[in-house]
Amino acid sequence: MYGGYIIYDGTKYEQKEINSTRKDINYISIPMQKITKEMGTAEVMVNNIALGASVALLSYDLEVMKTAVKGVFKKKGLKIIENNIRALEAGYRYVRERSKVKAYELEIVKPANRLLVTGNDAVFLAAVRAGCKFYPAYPMTPASSILHSFAAVEDEFNIVTKHAEDEIAVINMAIGASFAGARSMVATSGGGFSLMAEGLGSAAMTETPLVVILCQRPAPATGLPTWTEQGDMLFAINASHGEFLRIVMAPGDPEECFYLTGKAFHLAEKKGEFRP
């Protein structure tokens, strides 16, 4: 039965302590702490033992995972890399050689002419396609990856990417660049957008095109930086003081992120036509 697997450290726990009422769960006991002691490595290596066991259960290519581990720990030195790979191999071997549980065979899917992207990826791609030439930013999850993407291609696409000192500087830089004729965009989360609110009014007063990406995190205040929610819609609609046109779009998936970002650049430059 392939309802799932639970891999646990048999050195620390007994199966009855973690038993589920589900009958389709396979329990795999691995003496992880014992293995780390035998290898003479730190106890934290149990993580990679469990990872190696998971690789074996999924019939995944161990060499691919080794390459990934090398990439993660490349700045830690050769000794750390070697120990992590040894732990990975130990978990893999244990499942392959001692476990009676049948490995789950993943079906090989034929490559399709499709992209696997996040919403942030789609926003970035659309901005480049729309001719964005200036992207200032102050890192704030969950918007930070957009900055990383722009920084990686700024030379290739002749885009100026600026890591500013704070969000107030970010929006004022973008307004200045846009006022000078360069298509500009900024991205932040709720706390950063709060700091940008006055700048938004400045863009309205000077009738300067501006695209702002608000990557929402659970709030208020600092909130939960590694999670997302949809709680800032009303804030975006009413951001900054005074009455002026605010065009707010709320994409629901990566495809909408792509098309609505492109549309945002167009509408930002056309918004004067919507004034009464």
Short mmCIF file of C-alpha atoms in Angstrom, two decimals:
data_model
loop_
_atom_site.label_atom_id
_atom_site.label_comp_id
_atom_site.label_asym_id
_atom_site.label_seq_id
_atom_site.Cartn_x
_atom_site.Cartn_y
_atom_site.Cartn_z
CA MET A 1 0.00 0.00 0.00
CA TYR A 2 1.30 3.45 -0.90
CA GLY A 3 -0.65 5.70 1.45
CA GLY A 4 2.63 7.05 2.75
CA TYR A 5 5.81 6.43 4.70
CA ILE A 6 6.89 7.55 8.13
CA ILE A 7 10.64 7.45 8.63
CA TYR A 8 11.67 7.69 12.26
CA ASP A 9 14.77 7.35 14.41
CA GLY A 10 14.54 3.90 15.94
CA THR A 11 17.26 4.89 18.41
CA LYS A 12 14.92 7.42 20.04
CA TYR A 13 11.38 6.23 19.37
CA GLU A 14 9.29 3.09 19.23
CA GLN A 15 6.68 2.63 16.54
CA LYS A 16 3.84 2.54 19.07
CA GLU A 17 4.70 6.12 20.04
CA ILE A 18 3.94 7.39 16.54
CA ASN A 19 1.35 4.89 15.36
CA SER A 20 -1.36 6.21 13.10
CA THR A 21 -4.87 4.82 12.84
CA ARG A 22 -4.40 4.65 9.09
CA LYS A 23 -3.62 1.21 7.73
CA ASP A 24 -1.98 2.46 4.55
CA ILE A 25 1.04 3.94 6.35
CA ASN A 26 4.40 2.17 6.21
CA TYR A 27 6.71 2.71 9.18
CA ILE A 28 10.45 2.64 8.61
CA SER A 29 12.70 2.53 11.66
CA ILE A 30 16.29 3.66 11.10
CA PRO A 31 18.78 3.92 14.00
CA MET A 32 19.89 7.38 12.93
CA GLN A 33 21.69 8.44 16.10
CA LYS A 34 23.51 5.13 16.22
CA ILE A 35 24.61 5.56 12.60
CA THR A 36 25.98 9.06 13.25
CA LYS A 37 27.99 7.75 16.21
CA GLU A 38 29.40 4.92 14.13
CA MET A 39 30.40 7.40 11.42
CA GLY A 40 31.86 9.80 13.99
CA THR A 41 29.79 12.72 12.73
CA ALA A 42 27.58 15.29 14.44
CA GLU A 43 24.08 14.24 15.47
CA VAL A 44 22.61 16.86 13.14
CA MET A 45 23.56 14.53 10.28
CA VAL A 46 20.41 12.53 11.03
CA ASN A 47 18.71 14.98 8.66
CA ASN A 48 20.69 13.70 5.71
CA ILE A 49 20.23 10.09 6.81
CA ALA A 50 16.48 10.67 6.61
CA LEU A 51 16.94 12.42 3.28
CA GLY A 52 18.89 9.47 1.90
CA ALA A 53 16.16 7.11 3.07
CA SER A 54 13.57 9.25 1.30
CA VAL A 55 15.62 9.18 -1.90
CA ALA A 56 15.71 5.38 -1.75
CA LEU A 57 11.97 5.12 -1.11
CA LEU A 58 11.24 7.29 -4.14
CA SER A 59 13.69 5.38 -6.35
CA TYR A 60 15.37 8.70 -7.01
CA ASP A 61 18.87 9.07 -8.44
CA LEU A 62 21.27 9.30 -5.50
CA GLU A 63 23.92 11.02 -7.62
CA VAL A 64 21.55 13.88 -8.36
CA MET A 65 20.92 14.34 -4.65
CA LYS A 66 24.67 14.24 -3.94
CA THR A 67 25.14 17.08 -6.41
CA ALA A 68 22.42 19.05 -4.63
CA VAL A 69 24.07 18.48 -1.24
CA LYS A 70 27.42 19.66 -2.62
CA GLY A 71 25.74 22.82 -3.84
CA VAL A 72 24.09 23.53 -0.50
CA PHE A 73 27.28 23.05 1.53
CA LYS A 74 29.87 24.31 -0.97
CA LYS A 75 30.83 27.23 1.29
CA LYS A 76 31.22 24.99 4.34
CA GLY A 77 34.33 23.20 3.16
CA LEU A 78 35.18 19.74 1.83
CA LYS A 79 34.95 17.96 5.22
CA ILE A 80 31.37 19.11 5.82
CA ILE A 81 30.37 18.11 2.30
CA GLU A 82 31.91 14.65 2.71
CA ASN A 83 30.18 14.04 6.05
CA ASN A 84 26.80 15.08 4.68
CA ILE A 85 27.20 12.82 1.67
CA ARG A 86 28.24 9.91 3.91
CA ALA A 87 25.08 10.41 5.96
CA LEU A 88 23.01 10.61 2.78
CA GLU A 89 24.51 7.34 1.51
CA ALA A 90 23.99 5.64 4.89
CA GLY A 91 20.26 6.38 4.88
CA TYR A 92 19.97 5.31 1.26
CA ARG A 93 21.78 2.01 1.85
CA TYR A 94 19.80 1.22 4.98
CA VAL A 95 16.50 1.36 3.12
CA ARG A 96 17.80 -0.46 0.06
CA GLU A 97 19.52 -3.26 1.97
CA ARG A 98 17.51 -3.73 5.17
CA SER A 99 14.02 -2.37 4.71
CA LYS A 100 11.28 -4.71 3.55
CA VAL A 101 9.16 -1.82 2.35
CA LYS A 102 8.86 -1.64 -1.41
CA ALA A 103 10.18 1.54 -2.95
CA TYR A 104 7.67 3.80 -4.64
CA GLU A 105 8.35 3.97 -8.36
CA LEU A 106 7.76 7.45 -9.72
CA GLU A 107 6.33 7.48 -13.20
CA ILE A 108 8.64 9.08 -15.74
CA VAL A 109 6.72 11.89 -17.37
CA LYS A 110 7.59 12.97 -20.88
CA PRO A 111 8.88 16.56 -21.02
CA ALA A 112 6.19 19.04 -21.94
CA ASN A 113 6.62 22.45 -23.49
CA ARG A 114 5.63 24.18 -20.27
CA LEU A 115 7.26 26.32 -17.60
CA LEU A 116 7.21 25.57 -13.90
CA VAL A 117 7.15 29.02 -12.30
CA THR A 118 6.07 30.72 -9.11
CA GLY A 119 4.00 33.88 -9.03
CA ASN A 120 7.17 35.89 -8.39
CA ASP A 121 8.87 34.28 -11.38
CA ALA A 122 5.92 35.20 -13.59
CA VAL A 123 5.95 38.81 -12.35
CA PHE A 124 9.67 39.07 -13.10
CA LEU A 125 9.35 37.57 -16.59
CA ALA A 126 6.44 39.86 -17.42
CA ALA A 127 8.28 42.94 -16.18
CA VAL A 128 11.29 42.16 -18.37
CA ARG A 129 8.97 41.49 -21.32
CA ALA A 130 7.18 44.79 -20.66
CA GLY A 131 10.45 46.70 -20.88
CA CYS A 132 11.16 47.39 -17.21
CA LYS A 133 14.56 49.11 -17.08
CA PHE A 134 14.87 50.04 -13.41
CA TYR A 135 14.18 47.84 -10.41
CA PRO A 136 15.15 49.22 -7.00
CA ALA A 137 14.37 47.01 -4.01
CA TYR A 138 14.86 46.43 -0.33
CA PRO A 139 14.61 42.68 0.41
CA MET A 140 11.41 41.66 2.17
CA THR A 141 9.96 38.19 1.88
CA PRO A 142 7.96 36.97 0.11
CA ALA A 143 9.01 39.54 -2.54
CA SER A 144 12.80 39.03 -2.28
CA SER A 145 13.14 36.48 -5.08
CA ILE A 146 12.08 39.12 -7.63
CA LEU A 147 15.18 41.14 -6.69
CA HIS A 148 17.35 38.04 -7.07
CA SER A 149 15.91 37.37 -10.53
CA PHE A 150 16.52 40.92 -11.75
CA ALA A 151 20.07 40.95 -10.38
CA ALA A 152 20.86 37.77 -12.32
CA VAL A 153 19.93 39.23 -15.73
CA GLU A 154 20.59 42.97 -15.42
CA ASP A 155 23.57 42.89 -17.79
CA GLU A 156 21.84 40.66 -20.33
CA PHE A 157 18.75 42.87 -20.57
CA ASN A 158 20.34 46.24 -19.75
CA ILE A 159 18.30 46.68 -16.56
CA VAL A 160 19.49 48.72 -13.59
CA THR A 161 18.92 46.77 -10.37
CA LYS A 162 19.48 48.70 -7.15
CA HIS A 163 19.58 47.32 -3.60
CA ALA A 164 18.47 50.39 -1.67
CA GLU A 165 18.73 51.19 2.04
CA ASP A 166 14.99 51.04 2.76
CA GLU A 167 11.56 51.01 1.14
CA ILE A 168 11.17 54.80 1.26
CA ALA A 169 14.30 55.17 -0.85
CA VAL A 170 13.07 52.40 -3.15
CA ILE A 171 9.80 54.05 -4.15
CA ASN A 172 11.38 57.50 -4.53
CA MET A 173 14.11 56.07 -6.75
CA ALA A 174 11.48 54.38 -8.90
CA ILE A 175 9.44 57.58 -9.17
CA GLY A 176 12.54 59.52 -10.22
CA ALA A 177 13.53 56.96 -12.84
CA SER A 178 10.00 56.74 -14.18
CA PHE A 179 9.71 60.54 -14.29
CA ALA A 180 12.88 60.53 -16.40
CA GLY A 181 11.31 58.06 -18.83
CA ALA A 182 12.46 54.61 -17.68
CA ARG A 183 9.82 51.98 -17.02
CA SER A 184 10.20 51.15 -13.34
CA MET A 185 8.78 48.66 -10.87
CA VAL A 186 9.11 47.96 -7.16
CA ALA A 187 8.05 44.95 -5.09
CA THR A 188 7.66 44.55 -1.36
CA SER A 189 5.41 43.10 1.32
CA GLY A 190 2.88 44.73 3.63
CA GLY A 191 5.33 46.36 6.03
CA GLY A 192 7.42 47.77 3.21
CA PHE A 193 4.35 49.00 1.36
CA SER A 194 3.31 50.85 4.51
CA LEU A 195 6.55 52.83 4.24
CA MET A 196 5.93 53.43 0.53
CA ALA A 197 2.45 54.89 1.03
CA GLU A 198 3.54 58.55 1.05
CA GLY A 199 5.65 57.97 -2.03
CA LEU A 200 2.60 56.56 -3.77
CA GLY A 201 0.93 59.93 -3.21
CA SER A 202 3.98 61.66 -4.66
CA ALA A 203 3.67 59.59 -7.83
CA ALA A 204 0.00 60.54 -8.02
CA MET A 205 0.71 64.26 -7.53
CA THR A 206 3.36 64.29 -10.28
CA GLU A 207 1.31 61.95 -12.51
CA THR A 208 4.27 59.58 -12.74
CA PRO A 209 3.69 55.99 -13.92
CA LEU A 210 4.53 53.46 -11.23
CA VAL A 211 4.06 49.70 -10.86
CA VAL A 212 4.10 48.33 -7.31
CA ILE A 213 4.00 44.60 -6.56
CA LEU A 214 2.58 43.84 -3.11
CA CYS A 215 3.53 40.28 -2.12
CA GLN A 216 1.28 39.74 0.87
CA ARG A 217 2.41 38.07 4.08
CA PRO A 218 0.27 37.30 7.12
CA ALA A 219 0.21 40.44 9.23
CA PRO A 220 -0.12 42.80 11.09
CA ALA A 221 3.31 44.20 11.96
CA THR A 222 6.18 41.87 11.04
CA GLY A 223 3.72 39.04 10.51
CA LEU A 224 4.93 35.68 9.24
CA PRO A 225 7.70 36.29 6.69
CA THR A 226 7.70 32.77 5.24
CA TRP A 227 3.94 32.53 4.68
CA THR A 228 1.44 34.31 2.47
CA GLU A 229 -2.13 35.54 2.75
CA GLN A 230 -4.58 37.85 0.99
CA GLY A 231 -5.16 40.41 3.71
CA ASP A 232 -3.85 43.63 2.12
CA MET A 233 -6.45 44.24 -0.59
CA LEU A 234 -8.32 47.01 1.25
CA PHE A 235 -5.00 48.59 2.22
CA ALA A 236 -3.85 48.64 -1.41
CA ILE A 237 -7.12 50.15 -2.61
CA ASN A 238 -6.88 53.01 -0.11
CA ALA A 239 -3.10 53.41 0.24
CA SER A 240 -1.79 56.95 0.80
CA HIS A 241 -3.83 60.07 1.57
CA GLY A 242 -5.96 62.08 -0.79
CA GLU A 243 -8.20 61.13 -3.66
CA PHE A 244 -6.45 59.83 -6.75
CA LEU A 245 -6.80 56.90 -9.10
CA ARG A 246 -5.35 53.63 -7.85
CA ILE A 247 -5.50 50.66 -10.21
CA VAL A 248 -5.36 47.48 -8.13
CA MET A 249 -5.14 44.04 -9.73
CA ALA A 250 -5.22 40.74 -7.82
CA PRO A 251 -3.84 37.75 -9.78
CA GLY A 252 -4.94 34.31 -8.65
CA ASP A 253 -2.23 32.14 -10.20
CA PRO A 254 1.17 32.45 -11.97
CA GLU A 255 -0.44 32.84 -15.40
CA GLU A 256 -2.49 35.78 -14.19
CA CYS A 257 0.64 37.20 -12.51
CA PHE A 258 2.32 37.28 -15.91
CA TYR A 259 -0.46 38.88 -17.90
CA LEU A 260 -1.61 41.32 -15.22
CA THR A 261 1.94 42.55 -14.59
CA GLY A 262 2.29 43.39 -18.27
CA LYS A 263 -1.11 45.08 -18.19
CA ALA A 264 -0.07 47.04 -15.09
CA PHE A 265 2.79 48.70 -16.98
CA HIS A 266 0.41 49.63 -19.79
CA LEU A 267 -2.27 51.02 -17.47
CA ALA A 268 0.26 52.94 -15.37
CA GLU A 269 1.22 54.97 -18.43
CA LYS A 270 -2.37 55.30 -19.63
CA LYS A 271 -3.99 56.16 -16.30
CA GLY A 272 -4.34 59.83 -17.21
CA GLU A 273 -6.97 58.80 -19.74
CA PHE A 274 -9.17 57.46 -16.94
CA ARG A 275 -9.40 60.74 -15.04
CA PRO A 276 -12.79 62.52 -15.12
#
